[in-house]
Short mmCIF file of C-alpha atoms in Angstrom, two decimals:
data_model
loop_
_atom_site.label_atom_id
_atom_site.label_comp_id
_atom_site.label_asym_id
_atom_site.label_seq_id
_atom_site.Cartn_x
_atom_site.Cartn_y
_atom_site.Cartn_z
CA UNK A 22 -0.01 0.01 0.00
CA UNK A 23 2.81 2.43 0.81
CA UNK A 24 4.40 1.79 -2.58
CA UNK A 25 1.03 2.31 -4.32
CA UNK A 26 0.53 5.56 -2.39
CA UNK A 27 3.92 6.81 -3.48
CA UNK A 28 2.95 6.14 -7.09
CA UNK A 29 -0.45 7.80 -6.78
CA UNK A 30 0.68 10.89 -4.86
CA UNK A 31 2.25 12.67 -7.89
CA UNK A 32 -0.93 12.02 -9.82
CA UNK A 33 -3.06 13.45 -7.02
CA UNK A 34 -0.81 16.52 -6.78
CA UNK A 35 -0.96 16.97 -10.56
CA UNK A 36 -4.76 16.75 -10.45
CA UNK A 37 -4.89 19.33 -7.65
CA UNK A 38 -2.74 21.70 -9.66
CA UNK A 39 -4.88 21.15 -12.74
CA UNK A 40 -8.08 22.06 -10.90
CA UNK A 41 -9.19 25.47 -12.15
CA UNK A 42 -8.96 28.26 -9.55
CA UNK A 43 -11.91 29.89 -7.83
CA UNK A 44 -12.67 33.49 -8.83
CA UNK A 45 -13.91 36.12 -6.39
CA UNK A 46 -14.64 39.66 -7.59
CA UNK A 47 -15.21 42.23 -4.85
CA UNK A 48 -16.86 45.25 -6.44
CA UNK A 49 -17.15 48.39 -4.32
CA UNK A 50 -19.60 51.18 -5.16
CA UNK A 51 -18.39 54.77 -5.73
CA UNK A 52 -14.98 54.13 -4.09
CA UNK A 53 -12.18 56.43 -5.25
CA UNK A 54 -8.42 55.92 -5.20
CA UNK A 55 -8.23 58.65 -2.56
CA UNK A 56 -10.33 56.58 -0.15
CA UNK A 57 -7.72 53.82 0.24
CA UNK A 58 -4.39 53.73 2.04
CA UNK A 59 -3.10 51.41 -0.68
CA UNK A 60 -3.44 54.24 -3.19
CA UNK A 61 -3.24 57.52 -1.29
CA UNK A 62 -1.13 58.74 1.61
CA UNK A 63 -3.88 61.23 2.42
CA UNK A 64 -6.58 58.58 2.98
CA UNK A 65 -8.07 59.09 6.41
CA UNK A 66 -9.72 55.74 7.09
CA UNK A 67 -7.59 52.72 7.98
CA UNK A 68 -8.27 49.92 5.49
CA UNK A 69 -5.95 47.13 6.65
CA UNK A 70 -7.76 44.28 4.87
CA UNK A 71 -7.66 46.02 1.48
CA UNK A 72 -4.01 47.01 2.07
CA UNK A 73 -3.20 43.37 2.85
CA UNK A 74 -4.87 42.30 -0.38
CA UNK A 75 -2.78 44.87 -2.23
CA UNK A 76 0.38 43.51 -0.60
CA UNK A 77 -0.60 39.96 -1.59
CA UNK A 78 -0.99 40.74 -5.29
CA UNK A 79 -0.65 43.39 -8.00
CA UNK A 80 -1.91 46.94 -7.62
CA UNK A 81 -2.94 48.60 -10.89
CA UNK A 82 -2.46 52.36 -10.96
CA UNK A 83 -4.10 53.17 -14.32
CA UNK A 84 -7.30 51.10 -14.23
CA UNK A 85 -10.60 52.48 -15.50
CA UNK A 86 -14.34 51.99 -15.32
CA UNK A 87 -17.16 54.06 -16.77
CA UNK A 88 -17.86 57.30 -14.87
CA UNK A 89 -21.08 55.90 -13.34
CA UNK A 90 -22.10 52.54 -11.97
CA UNK A 91 -24.57 50.83 -14.29
CA UNK A 92 -22.45 51.02 -17.46
CA UNK A 93 -19.44 49.72 -15.53
CA UNK A 94 -21.37 46.74 -14.19
CA UNK A 95 -22.65 45.89 -17.65
CA UNK A 96 -19.08 46.12 -19.03
CA UNK A 97 -17.71 43.88 -16.30
CA UNK A 98 -20.39 41.26 -16.94
CA UNK A 99 -20.32 41.44 -20.74
CA UNK A 100 -16.79 42.56 -21.67
CA UNK A 101 -18.38 45.26 -23.85
CA UNK A 102 -18.51 49.02 -23.79
CA UNK A 103 -21.91 50.24 -22.67
CA UNK A 104 -23.18 51.29 -26.11
CA UNK A 105 -23.15 47.65 -27.26
CA UNK A 106 -26.01 46.94 -24.83
CA UNK A 107 -29.73 47.59 -24.86
CA UNK A 108 -29.47 51.34 -24.40
CA UNK A 109 -26.80 53.83 -25.37
CA UNK A 110 -26.08 54.92 -21.80
CA UNK A 111 -27.15 51.75 -19.92
CA UNK A 112 -30.31 50.49 -18.25
CA UNK A 113 -31.69 51.33 -14.83
CA UNK A 114 -34.50 50.02 -12.65
CA UNK A 115 -37.21 47.78 -14.04
CA UNK A 116 -38.10 49.53 -17.29
CA UNK A 117 -37.85 47.30 -20.32
CA UNK A 118 -35.17 44.79 -19.44
CA UNK A 119 -31.56 44.72 -18.37
CA UNK A 120 -28.71 46.26 -20.34
CA UNK A 121 -27.76 42.80 -21.62
CA UNK A 122 -29.08 42.05 -25.09
CA UNK A 123 -30.34 38.58 -26.04
CA UNK A 124 -27.34 36.49 -27.08
CA UNK A 125 -24.79 38.47 -25.09
CA UNK A 126 -22.97 35.91 -22.93
CA UNK A 127 -21.93 37.09 -19.49
CA UNK A 128 -18.70 36.20 -17.75
CA UNK A 129 -20.79 34.15 -15.29
CA UNK A 130 -22.23 32.12 -18.16
CA UNK A 131 -18.75 31.46 -19.53
CA UNK A 132 -17.51 30.20 -16.17
CA UNK A 133 -20.65 28.15 -15.59
CA UNK A 134 -20.19 26.47 -18.97
CA UNK A 135 -16.73 25.44 -17.76
CA UNK A 136 -18.19 23.71 -14.72
CA UNK A 137 -18.07 26.52 -12.18
CA UNK A 138 -20.65 27.22 -9.51
CA UNK A 139 -21.68 30.86 -9.96
CA UNK A 140 -22.84 33.34 -7.32
CA UNK A 141 -23.95 36.99 -7.27
CA UNK A 142 -24.37 38.86 -4.00
CA UNK A 143 -25.36 42.52 -3.53
CA UNK A 144 -26.18 45.20 -6.05
CA UNK A 145 -26.94 44.04 -9.59
CA UNK A 146 -27.37 47.52 -11.04
CA UNK A 147 -27.95 46.90 -14.77
CA UNK A 148 -31.73 47.05 -14.84
CA UNK A 149 -34.17 44.21 -15.25
CA UNK A 150 -37.75 43.24 -15.99
CA UNK A 151 -40.76 42.24 -13.91
CA UNK A 152 -42.13 38.78 -14.69
CA UNK A 153 -45.72 38.45 -15.93
CA UNK A 154 -46.28 42.20 -15.83
CA UNK A 155 -49.76 43.09 -17.17
CA UNK A 156 -49.71 44.85 -20.53
CA UNK A 157 -51.31 48.02 -19.19
CA UNK A 158 -48.43 48.43 -16.69
CA UNK A 159 -45.76 48.18 -19.36
CA UNK A 160 -46.69 51.72 -20.39
CA UNK A 161 -47.00 52.90 -16.81
CA UNK A 162 -44.48 54.47 -14.43
CA UNK A 163 -41.56 52.76 -12.73
CA UNK A 164 -43.33 53.28 -9.38
CA UNK A 165 -46.40 51.37 -10.62
CA UNK A 166 -44.27 48.49 -11.85
CA UNK A 167 -42.42 48.25 -8.54
CA UNK A 168 -45.70 48.34 -6.63
CA UNK A 169 -47.14 45.48 -8.73
CA UNK A 170 -43.90 43.49 -8.36
CA UNK A 171 -43.96 43.75 -4.57
CA UNK A 172 -47.68 43.23 -4.02
CA UNK A 173 -48.50 40.68 -6.72
CA UNK A 174 -45.81 39.44 -9.09
CA UNK A 175 -42.82 39.00 -6.79
CA UNK A 176 -40.62 37.64 -9.59
CA UNK A 177 -38.06 39.01 -12.03
CA UNK A 178 -37.96 37.89 -15.64
CA UNK A 179 -34.59 39.43 -16.48
CA UNK A 180 -32.22 39.17 -13.53
CA UNK A 181 -29.25 37.23 -12.17
CA UNK A 182 -30.89 33.86 -12.85
CA UNK A 183 -30.99 34.76 -16.55
CA UNK A 184 -27.43 36.15 -16.51
CA UNK A 185 -25.67 32.89 -15.64
CA UNK A 186 -25.76 32.89 -11.83
CA UNK A 187 -26.75 29.62 -10.14
CA UNK A 188 -27.33 31.45 -6.85
CA UNK A 189 -27.93 35.08 -6.04
CA UNK A 190 -29.06 37.34 -3.26
CA UNK A 191 -29.34 40.70 -4.95
CA UNK A 192 -30.78 44.18 -4.96
CA UNK A 193 -32.02 45.51 -8.31
CA UNK A 194 -30.59 48.99 -7.84
CA UNK A 195 -28.80 48.93 -4.48
CA UNK A 196 -29.78 50.82 -1.35
CA UNK A 197 -30.51 54.09 -3.13
CA UNK A 198 -33.54 53.21 -5.32
CA UNK A 199 -36.67 51.06 -5.25
CA UNK A 200 -37.44 48.28 -5.01
CA UNK A 201 -35.98 48.19 -1.48
CA UNK A 202 -35.97 44.42 -1.32
CA UNK A 203 -33.75 41.37 -1.64
CA UNK A 204 -34.22 38.84 -4.41
CA UNK A 205 -33.28 35.19 -3.97
CA UNK A 206 -32.63 34.30 -7.57
CA UNK A 207 -35.68 35.70 -9.32
CA UNK A 208 -38.01 35.76 -6.32
CA UNK A 209 -38.53 38.73 -3.99
CA UNK A 210 -37.89 37.93 -0.34
CA UNK A 211 -40.86 39.47 1.48
CA UNK A 212 -41.42 37.50 4.70
CA UNK A 213 -43.38 40.37 6.24
CA UNK A 214 -44.89 41.72 3.05
CA UNK A 215 -44.19 45.12 1.56
CA UNK A 216 -44.94 48.75 2.31
CA UNK A 217 -44.39 52.31 1.13
CA UNK A 218 -41.26 53.77 2.63
CA UNK A 219 -41.22 57.10 0.85
CA UNK A 220 -39.11 59.08 3.24
CA UNK A 221 -40.46 57.37 6.35
CA UNK A 222 -37.88 56.88 9.08
CA UNK A 223 -36.97 53.69 10.80
CA UNK A 224 -35.57 53.68 14.32
CA UNK A 225 -32.23 51.88 14.73
CA UNK A 226 -29.47 51.96 17.28
CA UNK A 227 -27.68 54.51 15.14
CA UNK A 228 -30.68 56.85 15.04
CA UNK A 229 -33.24 57.33 12.28
CA UNK A 230 -32.40 56.70 8.68
CA UNK A 231 -34.11 57.37 5.38
CA UNK A 232 -34.90 54.76 2.76
CA UNK A 233 -36.89 56.65 0.23
CA UNK A 234 -37.23 59.32 -2.37
CA UNK A 235 -36.10 62.90 -2.16
CA UNK A 236 -37.69 65.96 -3.71
CA UNK A 237 -36.30 69.40 -4.34
CA UNK A 238 -32.86 70.44 -5.53
CA UNK A 239 -29.72 71.52 -3.78
CA UNK A 240 -28.44 70.04 -0.56
CA UNK A 241 -29.72 72.81 1.67
CA UNK A 242 -33.17 72.64 0.12
CA UNK A 243 -33.92 68.91 0.01
CA UNK A 244 -37.42 68.14 1.13
CA UNK A 245 -39.23 65.00 2.13
CA UNK A 246 -41.88 63.27 0.07
CA UNK A 247 -43.75 61.21 2.67
CA UNK A 248 -46.01 58.36 1.64
CA UNK A 249 -49.63 59.26 1.07
CA UNK A 250 -52.64 57.05 1.67
CA UNK A 251 -52.82 55.98 -1.99
CA UNK A 252 -49.10 55.61 -2.70
CA UNK A 253 -47.79 52.30 -3.96
CA UNK A 254 -45.37 50.04 -2.17
CA UNK A 255 -41.67 50.56 -2.84
CA UNK A 256 -39.93 48.09 -0.53
CA UNK A 257 -40.03 45.16 1.82
CA UNK A 258 -41.65 45.84 5.19
CA UNK A 259 -38.49 44.61 6.94
CA UNK A 260 -36.03 46.51 4.74
CA UNK A 261 -32.87 47.61 6.54
CA UNK A 262 -30.67 49.59 4.17
CA UNK A 263 -27.99 50.18 6.78
CA UNK A 264 -27.52 46.40 7.13
CA UNK A 265 -27.13 45.70 3.38
CA UNK A 266 -23.45 44.84 3.48
CA UNK A 267 -23.84 42.82 6.65
CA UNK A 268 -26.38 40.69 4.76
CA UNK A 269 -24.04 40.42 1.75
CA UNK A 270 -21.13 39.34 3.93
CA UNK A 271 -23.25 36.80 5.81
CA UNK A 272 -24.47 35.29 2.54
CA UNK A 273 -20.90 34.99 1.25
CA UNK A 274 -19.69 33.39 4.49
CA UNK A 275 -22.62 30.98 4.33
CA UNK A 276 -21.67 30.01 0.77
CA UNK A 277 -18.06 29.33 1.78
CA UNK A 278 -19.19 27.34 4.82
CA UNK A 279 -21.55 25.15 2.80
CA UNK A 280 -18.69 24.30 0.47
CA UNK A 281 -16.45 23.43 3.41
CA UNK A 282 -19.07 21.13 4.95
CA UNK A 283 -20.11 19.45 1.70
CA UNK A 284 -19.14 15.84 1.10
CA UNK A 285 -16.89 15.15 -1.81
CA UNK A 286 -15.03 17.52 -4.14
CA UNK A 287 -16.71 20.80 -4.91
CA UNK A 288 -16.56 22.55 -8.28
CA UNK A 289 -14.61 25.79 -8.45
CA UNK A 290 -16.70 28.91 -7.96
CA UNK A 291 -17.08 32.25 -9.69
CA UNK A 292 -18.51 34.81 -7.26
CA UNK A 293 -19.30 38.48 -7.75
CA UNK A 294 -19.78 40.28 -4.43
CA UNK A 295 -21.00 43.83 -4.99
CA UNK A 296 -21.22 45.94 -1.84
CA UNK A 297 -23.52 48.86 -1.09
CA UNK A 298 -20.52 50.73 0.32
CA UNK A 299 -19.81 53.45 -0.34
CA UNK A 300 -22.90 54.65 -2.23
CA UNK A 301 -25.31 57.21 -0.78
CA UNK A 302 -27.33 57.34 1.40
CA UNK A 303 -24.58 56.96 3.98
CA UNK A 304 -26.33 55.16 6.81
CA UNK A 305 -23.79 52.69 8.15
CA UNK A 306 -24.40 50.58 11.24
CA UNK A 307 -22.44 51.30 14.40
CA UNK A 308 -20.80 47.89 14.34
CA UNK A 309 -19.88 45.18 11.86
CA UNK A 310 -19.40 41.68 13.31
CA UNK A 311 -18.88 43.14 16.81
CA UNK A 312 -16.31 45.72 15.67
CA UNK A 313 -17.05 49.43 16.05
CA UNK A 314 -16.68 50.97 12.56
CA UNK A 315 -17.74 54.53 13.31
CA UNK A 316 -15.42 57.28 12.10
CA UNK A 317 -15.29 60.66 13.81
CA UNK A 318 -13.85 64.08 13.04
CA UNK A 319 -13.33 67.12 15.25
CA UNK A 320 -14.62 70.41 13.93
CA UNK A 321 -12.47 73.52 13.88
CA UNK A 322 -14.67 75.82 15.93
CA UNK A 323 -12.47 77.49 18.51
CA UNK A 324 -15.21 78.35 21.01
CA UNK A 325 -17.04 75.02 21.01
CA UNK A 326 -15.45 72.31 18.87
CA UNK A 327 -17.70 69.34 18.11
CA UNK A 328 -17.03 65.67 17.45
CA UNK A 329 -18.97 64.63 14.35
CA UNK A 330 -19.69 61.18 13.00
CA UNK A 331 -18.60 60.90 9.34
CA UNK A 332 -20.97 58.39 7.72
CA UNK A 333 -19.13 58.13 4.37
CA UNK A 334 -15.88 57.31 6.15
CA UNK A 335 -17.69 54.76 8.32
CA UNK A 336 -18.89 53.02 5.16
CA UNK A 337 -15.30 52.86 3.91
CA UNK A 338 -14.43 51.18 7.20
CA UNK A 339 -17.37 48.81 6.78
CA UNK A 340 -16.22 47.93 3.24
CA UNK A 341 -12.78 47.02 4.60
CA UNK A 342 -14.37 44.90 7.31
CA UNK A 343 -16.37 42.99 4.66
CA UNK A 344 -13.19 42.33 2.67
CA UNK A 345 -11.39 41.17 5.82
CA UNK A 346 -14.20 38.80 6.79
CA UNK A 347 -14.30 37.19 3.35
CA UNK A 348 -10.53 36.77 3.16
CA UNK A 349 -10.48 35.20 6.62
CA UNK A 350 -13.24 32.77 5.63
CA UNK A 351 -11.43 31.69 2.48
CA UNK A 352 -8.23 31.24 4.47
CA UNK A 353 -10.04 29.18 7.11
CA UNK A 354 -11.61 26.99 4.41
CA UNK A 355 -8.17 26.40 2.84
CA UNK A 356 -9.26 28.01 -0.44
CA UNK A 357 -7.53 31.39 -0.36
CA UNK A 358 -4.38 30.34 -2.23
CA UNK A 359 -6.50 28.73 -4.92
CA UNK A 360 -8.72 31.75 -5.42
CA UNK A 361 -8.15 34.62 -7.83
CA UNK A 362 -9.28 37.64 -5.82
CA UNK A 363 -10.12 40.86 -7.66
CA UNK A 364 -10.97 44.10 -5.85
CA UNK A 365 -12.25 47.07 -7.83
CA UNK A 366 -14.68 49.98 -7.81
CA UNK A 367 -17.41 50.67 -10.36
CA UNK A 368 -16.42 54.33 -10.91
CA UNK A 369 -14.45 57.15 -9.36
CA UNK A 370 -14.90 58.57 -5.89
CA UNK A 371 -17.44 61.06 -4.63
CA UNK A 372 -17.36 64.82 -4.32
CA UNK A 373 -17.60 66.58 -1.00
CA UNK A 374 -21.23 67.54 -1.61
CA UNK A 375 -22.29 64.00 -2.48
CA UNK A 376 -20.63 62.55 0.61
CA UNK A 377 -23.26 64.23 2.73
CA UNK A 378 -26.30 62.57 1.15
CA UNK A 379 -27.90 60.58 3.89
CA UNK A 380 -25.42 61.74 6.50
CA UNK A 381 -28.31 63.08 8.56
CA UNK A 382 -30.81 61.46 10.85
CA UNK A 383 -34.19 63.11 10.16
CA UNK A 384 -37.27 62.84 12.34
CA UNK A 385 -40.81 64.20 12.01
CA UNK A 386 -39.77 67.14 14.17
CA UNK A 387 -36.95 68.15 11.80
CA UNK A 388 -38.48 68.44 8.31
CA UNK A 389 -35.35 70.12 6.91
CA UNK A 390 -32.17 68.03 7.23
CA UNK A 391 -29.23 69.90 8.82
CA UNK A 392 -26.81 69.68 5.90
CA UNK A 393 -23.51 71.46 5.98
CA UNK A 394 -23.61 74.28 3.44
CA UNK A 395 -21.71 72.97 0.40
CA UNK A 396 -23.82 74.77 -2.18
CA UNK A 397 -22.07 75.80 -5.43
CA UNK A 398 -21.47 79.34 -4.26
CA UNK A 399 -19.56 77.99 -1.28
CA UNK A 400 -17.93 75.02 -2.95
CA UNK A 401 -14.52 76.28 -1.97
CA UNK A 402 -15.25 75.62 1.68
CA UNK A 403 -14.46 72.14 3.07
CA UNK A 404 -17.10 70.53 5.25
CA UNK A 405 -15.84 68.37 8.13
CA UNK A 406 -18.06 65.61 6.74
CA UNK A 407 -16.08 65.40 3.50
CA UNK A 408 -13.09 63.52 4.83
CA UNK A 409 -10.19 63.03 2.43
CA UNK A 410 -10.42 63.89 -1.27
CA UNK A 411 -11.75 60.65 -2.73
CA UNK A 412 -10.00 61.36 -6.04
CA UNK A 413 -6.64 62.03 -4.35
CA UNK A 414 -4.55 64.10 -6.82
CA UNK A 415 -6.88 63.54 -9.78
CA UNK A 416 -9.31 66.04 -11.28
CA UNK A 417 -13.03 65.31 -11.06
CA UNK A 418 -15.24 62.80 -9.28
CA UNK A 419 -17.93 60.25 -10.07
CA UNK A 420 -19.80 61.21 -13.24
CA UNK A 421 -16.90 63.20 -14.71
CA UNK A 422 -14.83 62.31 -17.75
CA UNK A 423 -11.74 63.62 -16.00
CA UNK A 424 -9.54 60.92 -14.44
CA UNK A 425 -11.13 61.25 -11.00
CA UNK A 426 -14.45 60.15 -12.47
CA UNK A 427 -13.31 56.84 -13.95
CA UNK A 428 -9.84 55.87 -12.70
CA UNK A 429 -10.47 53.22 -10.06
CA UNK A 430 -8.67 50.97 -7.61
CA UNK A 431 -7.91 47.53 -9.05
CA UNK A 432 -6.13 44.81 -7.07
CA UNK A 433 -5.59 41.24 -8.27
CA UNK A 434 -4.14 38.49 -6.05
CA UNK A 435 -3.60 34.78 -6.62
CA UNK A 436 -0.64 33.36 -4.67
CA UNK A 437 -0.76 29.87 -6.14
CA UNK A 438 -1.09 31.15 -9.69
CA UNK A 439 2.11 33.17 -9.80
CA UNK A 440 0.69 36.65 -9.34
CA UNK A 441 3.61 38.47 -7.65
CA UNK A 442 3.00 39.73 -4.13
CA UNK A 443 3.48 43.45 -3.71
CA UNK A 444 3.52 44.03 -7.46
CA UNK A 445 2.56 47.26 -9.17
CA UNK A 446 1.46 47.74 -12.77
CA UNK A 447 0.97 51.10 -14.47
CA UNK A 448 -0.59 49.63 -17.62
CA UNK A 449 -3.77 51.10 -19.03
CA UNK A 450 -6.54 48.55 -18.29
CA UNK A 451 -10.33 48.61 -17.90
CA UNK A 452 -12.96 46.65 -16.02
CA UNK A 453 -14.02 45.42 -19.47
CA UNK A 454 -10.73 43.51 -19.57
CA UNK A 455 -11.55 41.35 -16.56
CA UNK A 456 -13.74 39.04 -18.71
CA UNK A 457 -10.91 37.91 -21.01
CA UNK A 458 -8.23 38.11 -18.31
CA UNK A 459 -9.97 35.90 -15.76
CA UNK A 460 -10.85 33.23 -18.33
CA UNK A 461 -7.20 33.32 -19.43
CA UNK A 462 -5.89 33.05 -15.86
CA UNK A 463 -8.20 30.11 -15.16
CA UNK A 464 -6.92 28.28 -18.22
CA UNK A 465 -10.28 28.39 -19.94
CA UNK A 466 -11.18 29.13 -23.55
CA UNK A 467 -11.27 32.81 -24.54
CA UNK A 468 -14.60 34.53 -25.12
CA UNK A 469 -16.50 33.12 -28.06
CA UNK A 470 -16.43 35.09 -31.32
CA UNK A 471 -18.72 38.09 -31.07
CA UNK A 472 -18.67 38.04 -27.27
CA UNK A 473 -16.76 40.39 -24.94
CA UNK A 474 -15.79 42.49 -27.96
CA UNK A 475 -13.90 45.11 -25.93
CA UNK A 476 -12.14 42.80 -23.46
CA UNK A 477 -8.37 42.28 -23.71
CA UNK A 478 -6.49 39.84 -21.49
CA UNK A 479 -3.71 41.38 -19.41
CA UNK A 480 -2.67 38.00 -17.91
CA UNK A 481 0.90 38.23 -19.21
CA UNK A 482 1.52 41.60 -17.60
CA UNK A 483 -0.27 40.59 -14.42
CA UNK A 484 2.14 37.69 -13.94
CA UNK A 485 5.18 39.69 -15.08
CA UNK A 486 4.32 43.39 -14.69
CA UNK A 487 7.66 44.64 -16.05
CA UNK A 488 8.14 42.25 -18.97
CA UNK A 489 7.12 43.01 -22.53
CA UNK A 490 4.52 45.57 -23.51
CA UNK A 491 1.07 46.48 -22.15
CA UNK A 492 -1.88 44.52 -23.46
CA UNK A 493 -3.51 47.69 -24.78
CA UNK A 494 -2.40 51.24 -25.63
CA UNK A 495 -5.85 52.79 -25.92
CA UNK A 496 -9.09 52.69 -23.97
CA UNK A 497 -12.47 54.30 -24.60
CA UNK A 498 -14.42 55.75 -21.69
CA UNK A 499 -17.93 56.27 -23.11
CA UNK A 500 -20.42 58.43 -21.26
CA UNK A 501 -22.99 58.98 -24.01
CA UNK A 502 -23.36 61.43 -25.60
CA UNK A 503 -19.86 62.42 -24.43
CA UNK A 504 -16.70 60.33 -24.32
CA UNK A 505 -13.05 60.22 -23.40
CA UNK A 506 -10.27 58.36 -25.18
CA UNK A 507 -7.02 57.35 -23.50
CA UNK A 508 -4.10 56.66 -25.80
CA UNK A 509 -0.83 56.06 -24.02
CA UNK A 510 -0.01 59.32 -22.22
CA UNK A 511 -2.70 61.31 -24.05
CA UNK A 512 -6.31 61.90 -23.02
CA UNK A 513 -8.90 63.25 -25.46
CA UNK A 514 -12.31 64.32 -24.21
CA UNK A 515 -15.48 65.26 -26.10
CA UNK A 516 -18.03 67.23 -24.10
CA UNK A 517 -19.79 68.32 -27.29
CA UNK A 518 -22.98 66.42 -26.38
CA UNK A 519 -23.40 64.19 -29.38
CA UNK A 520 -20.84 65.75 -31.67
CA UNK A 521 -17.73 63.77 -32.50
CA UNK A 522 -15.67 66.90 -32.02
CA UNK A 523 -13.05 66.70 -29.27
CA UNK A 524 -13.07 69.55 -26.81
CA UNK A 525 -10.10 68.83 -24.55
CA UNK A 526 -6.67 67.21 -24.84
CA UNK A 527 -4.34 66.48 -21.95
CA UNK A 528 -0.84 65.07 -21.62
CA UNK A 529 -1.26 62.96 -18.50
CA UNK A 530 2.43 62.29 -18.15
CA UNK A 531 3.26 66.01 -17.89
CA UNK A 532 -0.11 67.06 -16.46
CA UNK A 533 -1.70 64.27 -14.37
CA UNK A 534 -4.19 66.76 -12.87
CA UNK A 535 -5.59 67.66 -16.30
CA UNK A 536 -5.15 71.37 -15.74
CA UNK A 537 -3.94 72.44 -19.22
CA UNK A 538 -6.10 71.87 -22.29
CA UNK A 539 -3.76 71.52 -25.28
CA UNK A 540 -6.41 71.98 -27.96
CA UNK A 541 -6.70 75.40 -29.68
CA UNK A 542 -7.62 78.04 -28.62
CA UNK A 543 -6.36 76.90 -25.22
CA UNK A 544 -3.03 75.96 -26.80
CA UNK A 545 -1.87 79.49 -27.64
CA UNK A 546 0.83 78.31 -30.03
CA UNK A 547 -1.80 76.75 -32.26
CA UNK A 548 0.51 73.77 -32.78
CA UNK A 549 -0.57 70.22 -32.03
CA UNK A 550 1.13 68.73 -29.00
CA UNK A 551 4.07 66.48 -29.76
CA UNK A 552 5.31 63.53 -27.79
CA UNK A 553 8.73 64.01 -26.22
CA UNK A 554 9.90 60.47 -26.56
#
């Protein structure tokens, strides 16, 4: 028997090495490079778990998404730029189907076809469709469709189950928009029924928080739109937006634990875990898995300084805690070394003004929320609730075609697969490229012809960041009807609203803050810029 074992052991080891790796994508919402210690020395919130992930793999310093979330999520799933989907600028809510067109094969479908178990947790964010919706409601409002879904239909016809995910616990649009409900696969989870939240408050240990719609414009002038007697339902009766990421983390830990307890070999998994953090409204819990995650700042008033809770920063801390919990679970299950872990954000970080959305605790006695004054005429003043600049040294924020709007954190780690620990790569890459790259890393067939048309594998440079040449020299950042084009050190932007005419040109090597437009008449010499080497 000992001699037989010695003969079989190399075969067993060879089989173990041949087993395809797991894939875990951790997708943050609205997180900028300035929010993380791994990218910015000015980051204010400790993020040890994300820093550890950076140290365990390769940190990309020129990675890009779309400037807003839904197009980025479609591009990650499909490997396509957003305009190849159902709508030019992406799909939202439950109006006419998801952004995925019939026949477009998602990355989840490609991994599932290779024998992977597939999982989606958290925010889906690319639209969808209500199952069995009556014809008269197809021409009605989004609110009417959501109301019918929650009270009657309770099923999605175009959601994660149709996108290649075996299991999912998802929110259609995250914590910021109806329906405020979780969906197990295609079915709404409504154990206590549904209700109209509007801007009703819900008492928690952290105070009162808002789940619903806002009316009015300008931060100082936001008003409430409370539910009326005839208003439709917009969420689950037991909805707890501040606990969204706790639910996501618990579902992921449960998935890992079921695999650990299962008898016999388990197939590799492909999992997309999309957090609510750090999207508005910023209503984090006080604690995450028994750890206090609250972040505080002292105001500068000389006479009576105050200690203020900074909800956006607390959500950054919560995001790091989620990452730490998932990494610990994979390590405990003995699967961490055999898992390709990707951490990224769906767009650039938030502006100071946006960071205050939901950073208040309204009650019926305070109909006007006590926002700090960050109106446009006072935009030069820094509110204590802003924290660090989420774009670090970059110009712009979420929604902008400047680098701060679409340059994102991207970390990739896989110890057993040869991804160098502590590596750094300055190559131009996009979230679109994850489709081809992850299939390539896993040793699977590349995307089928006609699929993932804009995805380019950067596997070679990931494994050897300093060898050879980058996988791509150009990248389009569409934000219809505008766009930006990166080509090597150059950045061309069109803000002409539908015209193909470029309006701005920057040399990012000489001007990383995009302060000097080199196109005439801004370029006073009238000469086109020339590369210096």
